[in-house]
PDB file of C-alpha atoms in Angstrom:
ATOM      1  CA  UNK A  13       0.000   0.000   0.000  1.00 55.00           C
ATOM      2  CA  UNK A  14       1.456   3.605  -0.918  1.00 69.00           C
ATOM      3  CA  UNK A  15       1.933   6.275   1.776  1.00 76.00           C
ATOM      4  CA  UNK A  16      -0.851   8.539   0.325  1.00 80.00           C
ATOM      5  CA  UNK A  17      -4.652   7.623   1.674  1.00 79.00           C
ATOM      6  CA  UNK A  18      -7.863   7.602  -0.673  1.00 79.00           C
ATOM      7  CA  UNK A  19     -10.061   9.926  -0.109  1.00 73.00           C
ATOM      8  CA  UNK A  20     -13.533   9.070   0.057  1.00 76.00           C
ATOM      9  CA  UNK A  21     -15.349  11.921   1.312  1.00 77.00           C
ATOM     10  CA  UNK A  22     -15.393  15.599   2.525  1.00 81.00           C
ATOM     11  CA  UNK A  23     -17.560  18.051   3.536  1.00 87.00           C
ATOM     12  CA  UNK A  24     -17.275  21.605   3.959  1.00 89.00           C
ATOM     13  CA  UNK A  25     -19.252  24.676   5.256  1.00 92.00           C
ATOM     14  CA  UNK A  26     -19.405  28.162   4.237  1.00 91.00           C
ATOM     15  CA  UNK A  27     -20.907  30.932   5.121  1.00 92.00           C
ATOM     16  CA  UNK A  28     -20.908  33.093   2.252  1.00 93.00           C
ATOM     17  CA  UNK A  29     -21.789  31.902  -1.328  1.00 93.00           C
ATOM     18  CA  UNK A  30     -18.634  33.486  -2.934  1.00 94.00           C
ATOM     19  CA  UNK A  31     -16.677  31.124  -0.922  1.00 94.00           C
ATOM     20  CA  UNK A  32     -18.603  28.040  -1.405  1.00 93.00           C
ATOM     21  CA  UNK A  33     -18.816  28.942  -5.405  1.00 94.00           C
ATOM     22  CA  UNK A  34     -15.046  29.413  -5.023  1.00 95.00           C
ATOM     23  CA  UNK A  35     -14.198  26.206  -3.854  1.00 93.00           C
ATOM     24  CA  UNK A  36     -17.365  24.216  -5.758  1.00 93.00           C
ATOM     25  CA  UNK A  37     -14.627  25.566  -8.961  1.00 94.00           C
ATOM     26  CA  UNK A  38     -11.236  25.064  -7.234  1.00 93.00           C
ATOM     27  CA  UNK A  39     -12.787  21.373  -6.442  1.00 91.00           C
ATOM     28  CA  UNK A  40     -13.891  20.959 -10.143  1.00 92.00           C
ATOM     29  CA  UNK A  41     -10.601  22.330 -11.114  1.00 92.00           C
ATOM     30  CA  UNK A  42      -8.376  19.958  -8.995  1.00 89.00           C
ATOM     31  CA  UNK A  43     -10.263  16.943 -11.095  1.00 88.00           C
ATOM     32  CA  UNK A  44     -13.304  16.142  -8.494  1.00 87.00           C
ATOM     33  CA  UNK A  45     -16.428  15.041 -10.513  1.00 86.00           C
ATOM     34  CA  UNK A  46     -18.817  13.417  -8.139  1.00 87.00           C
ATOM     35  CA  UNK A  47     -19.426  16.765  -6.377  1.00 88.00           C
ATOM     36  CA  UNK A  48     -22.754  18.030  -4.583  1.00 88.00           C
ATOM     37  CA  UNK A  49     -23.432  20.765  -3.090  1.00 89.00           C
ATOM     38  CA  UNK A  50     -26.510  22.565  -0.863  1.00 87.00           C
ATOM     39  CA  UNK A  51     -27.435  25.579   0.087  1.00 89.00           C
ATOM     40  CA  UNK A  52     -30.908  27.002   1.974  1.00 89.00           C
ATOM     41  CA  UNK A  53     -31.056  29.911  -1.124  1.00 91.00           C
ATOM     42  CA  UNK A  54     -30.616  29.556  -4.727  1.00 91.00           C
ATOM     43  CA  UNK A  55     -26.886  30.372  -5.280  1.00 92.00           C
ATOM     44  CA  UNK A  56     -26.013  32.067  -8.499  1.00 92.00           C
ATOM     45  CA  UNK A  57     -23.171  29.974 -10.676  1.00 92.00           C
ATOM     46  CA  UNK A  58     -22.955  27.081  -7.860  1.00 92.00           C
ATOM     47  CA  UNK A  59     -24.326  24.815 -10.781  1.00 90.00           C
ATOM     48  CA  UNK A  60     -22.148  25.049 -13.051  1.00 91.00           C
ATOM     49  CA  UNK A  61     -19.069  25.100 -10.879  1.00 92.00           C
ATOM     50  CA  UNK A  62     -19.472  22.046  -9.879  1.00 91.00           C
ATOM     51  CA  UNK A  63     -20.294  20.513 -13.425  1.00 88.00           C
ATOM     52  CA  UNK A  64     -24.011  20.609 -14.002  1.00 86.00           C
ATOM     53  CA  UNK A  65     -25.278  20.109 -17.107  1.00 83.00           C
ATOM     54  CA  UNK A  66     -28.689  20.018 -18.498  1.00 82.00           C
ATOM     55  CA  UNK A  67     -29.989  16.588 -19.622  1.00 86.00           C
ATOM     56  CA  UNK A  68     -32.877  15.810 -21.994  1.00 90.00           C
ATOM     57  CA  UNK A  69     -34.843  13.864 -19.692  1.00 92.00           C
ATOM     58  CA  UNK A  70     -37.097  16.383 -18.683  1.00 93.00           C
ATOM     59  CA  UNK A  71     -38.048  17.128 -22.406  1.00 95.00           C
ATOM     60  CA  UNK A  72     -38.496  13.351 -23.013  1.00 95.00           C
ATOM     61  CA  UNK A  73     -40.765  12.839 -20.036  1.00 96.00           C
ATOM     62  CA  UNK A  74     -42.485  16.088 -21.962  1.00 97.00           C
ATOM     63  CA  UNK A  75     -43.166  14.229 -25.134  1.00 97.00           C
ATOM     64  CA  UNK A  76     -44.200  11.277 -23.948  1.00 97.00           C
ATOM     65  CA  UNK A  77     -46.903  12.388 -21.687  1.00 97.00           C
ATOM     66  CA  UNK A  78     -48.265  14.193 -24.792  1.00 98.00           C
ATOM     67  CA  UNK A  79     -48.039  11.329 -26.886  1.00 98.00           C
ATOM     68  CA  UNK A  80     -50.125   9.340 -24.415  1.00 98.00           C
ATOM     69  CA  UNK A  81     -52.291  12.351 -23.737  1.00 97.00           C
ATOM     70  CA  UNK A  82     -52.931  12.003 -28.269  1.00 97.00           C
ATOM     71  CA  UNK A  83     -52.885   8.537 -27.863  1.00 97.00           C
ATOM     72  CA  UNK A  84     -55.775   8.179 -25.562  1.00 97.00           C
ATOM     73  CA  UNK A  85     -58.252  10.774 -26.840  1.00 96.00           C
ATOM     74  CA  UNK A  86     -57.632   9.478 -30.579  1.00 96.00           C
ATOM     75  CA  UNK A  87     -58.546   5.971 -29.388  1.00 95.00           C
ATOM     76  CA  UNK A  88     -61.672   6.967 -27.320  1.00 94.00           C
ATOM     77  CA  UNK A  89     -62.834   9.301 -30.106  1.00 94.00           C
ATOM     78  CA  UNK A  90     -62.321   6.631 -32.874  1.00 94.00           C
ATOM     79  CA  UNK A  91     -64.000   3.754 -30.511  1.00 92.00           C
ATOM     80  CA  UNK A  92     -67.180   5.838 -29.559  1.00 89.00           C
ATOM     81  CA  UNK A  93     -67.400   8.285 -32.750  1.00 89.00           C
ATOM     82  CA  UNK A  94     -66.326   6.193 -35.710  1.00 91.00           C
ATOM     83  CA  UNK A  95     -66.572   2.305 -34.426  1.00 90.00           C
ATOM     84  CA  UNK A  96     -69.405   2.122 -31.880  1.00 87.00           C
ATOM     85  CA  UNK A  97     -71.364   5.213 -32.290  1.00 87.00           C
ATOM     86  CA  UNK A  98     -74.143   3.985 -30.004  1.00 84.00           C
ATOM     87  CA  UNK A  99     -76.703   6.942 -28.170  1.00 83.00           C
ATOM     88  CA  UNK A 100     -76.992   5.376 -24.598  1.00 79.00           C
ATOM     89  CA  UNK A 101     -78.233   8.061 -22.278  1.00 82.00           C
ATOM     90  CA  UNK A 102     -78.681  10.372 -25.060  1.00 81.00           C
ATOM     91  CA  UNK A 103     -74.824  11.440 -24.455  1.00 79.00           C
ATOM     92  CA  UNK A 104     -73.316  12.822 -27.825  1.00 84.00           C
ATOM     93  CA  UNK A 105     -70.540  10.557 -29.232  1.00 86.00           C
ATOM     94  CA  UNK A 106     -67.741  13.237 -28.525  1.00 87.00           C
ATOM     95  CA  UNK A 107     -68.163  13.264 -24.899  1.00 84.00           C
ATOM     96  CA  UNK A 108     -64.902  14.527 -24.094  1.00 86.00           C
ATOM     97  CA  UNK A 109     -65.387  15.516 -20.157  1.00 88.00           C
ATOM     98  CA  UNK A 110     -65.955  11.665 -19.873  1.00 87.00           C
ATOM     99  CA  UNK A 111     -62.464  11.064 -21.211  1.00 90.00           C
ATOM    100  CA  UNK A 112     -60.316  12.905 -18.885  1.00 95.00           C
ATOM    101  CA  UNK A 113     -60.276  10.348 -16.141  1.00 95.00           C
ATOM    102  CA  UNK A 114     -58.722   7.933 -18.981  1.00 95.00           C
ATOM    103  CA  UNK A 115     -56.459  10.639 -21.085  1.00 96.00           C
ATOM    104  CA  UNK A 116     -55.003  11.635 -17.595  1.00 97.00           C
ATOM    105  CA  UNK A 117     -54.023   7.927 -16.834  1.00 97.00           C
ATOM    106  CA  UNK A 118     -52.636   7.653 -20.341  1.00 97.00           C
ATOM    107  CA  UNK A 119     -50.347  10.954 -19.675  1.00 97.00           C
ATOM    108  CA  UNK A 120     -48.706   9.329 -16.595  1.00 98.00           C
ATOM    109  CA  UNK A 121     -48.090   6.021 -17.850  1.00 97.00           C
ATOM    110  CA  UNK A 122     -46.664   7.399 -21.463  1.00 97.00           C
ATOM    111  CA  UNK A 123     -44.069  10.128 -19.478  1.00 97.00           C
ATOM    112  CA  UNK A 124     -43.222   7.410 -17.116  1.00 97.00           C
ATOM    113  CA  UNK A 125     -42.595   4.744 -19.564  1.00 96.00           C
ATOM    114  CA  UNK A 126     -40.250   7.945 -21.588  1.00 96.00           C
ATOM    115  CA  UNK A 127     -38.817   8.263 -17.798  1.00 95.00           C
ATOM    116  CA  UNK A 128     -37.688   4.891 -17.620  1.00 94.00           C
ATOM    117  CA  UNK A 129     -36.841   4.289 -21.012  1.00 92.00           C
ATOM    118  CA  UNK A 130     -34.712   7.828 -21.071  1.00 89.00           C
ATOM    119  CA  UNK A 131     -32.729   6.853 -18.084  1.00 83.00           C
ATOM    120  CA  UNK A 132     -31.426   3.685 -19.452  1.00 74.00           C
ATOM    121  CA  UNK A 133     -30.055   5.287 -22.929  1.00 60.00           C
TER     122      UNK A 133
END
């Protein structure tokens, strides 16, 4: 075993965010990447000293809940206007307040699925 010990942690305070942006970069600089950092107030430039970058998950997530959002109103609109256009009630065939219980499900389980599926690639 060499003389020089592994580091494996450290943790700091400040009490101004100058400093702690200071050494978030002198950190980054000296070849540290798994870095966080916390603070009780937004602190401008924190971010991207200590390598943040923006990922396309969130846009992902975006799409798909869309897509399942177009997915399930196209299908209930084609099944009760187009394929079964049956008068029960005397309800029109576009009933679209009845299809928000199922176009919200849809939302959730398309983003989640582009959630999952964007995490992995």
């Amino acid at each position: 075993m060499d003389g020089n010990p592994r580091i494996y942690g450290l943790l700091a305070e400040y009490t101004e965010p100058d400093a702690l942006v200071a050494a978030a970069q002198r950190a980054y600089g000296e070849g540290y990447r798994k870095m966080d950092a916390y603070s009780p107030m937004p602190v401008d430039g924190l971010a991207e000293a200590i390598g943040f970058t923006r990922n396309r998950l969130p846009t992902l997530v975006l799409i798909g809940g869309i897509l399942g959002a177009l997915t399930a109103y196209a299908m209930m609109y084609y099944s009760s206007v187009h394929g079964y256009p049956y008068n029960i009630g005397g309800r029109p065939y576009h009933s679209a307040p009845a299809w928000v219980p199922i176009t919200f499900e849809m939302t959730v389980l398309f983003a989640a699925f582009a959630a999952v599926l964007g995490c992995s690639g």
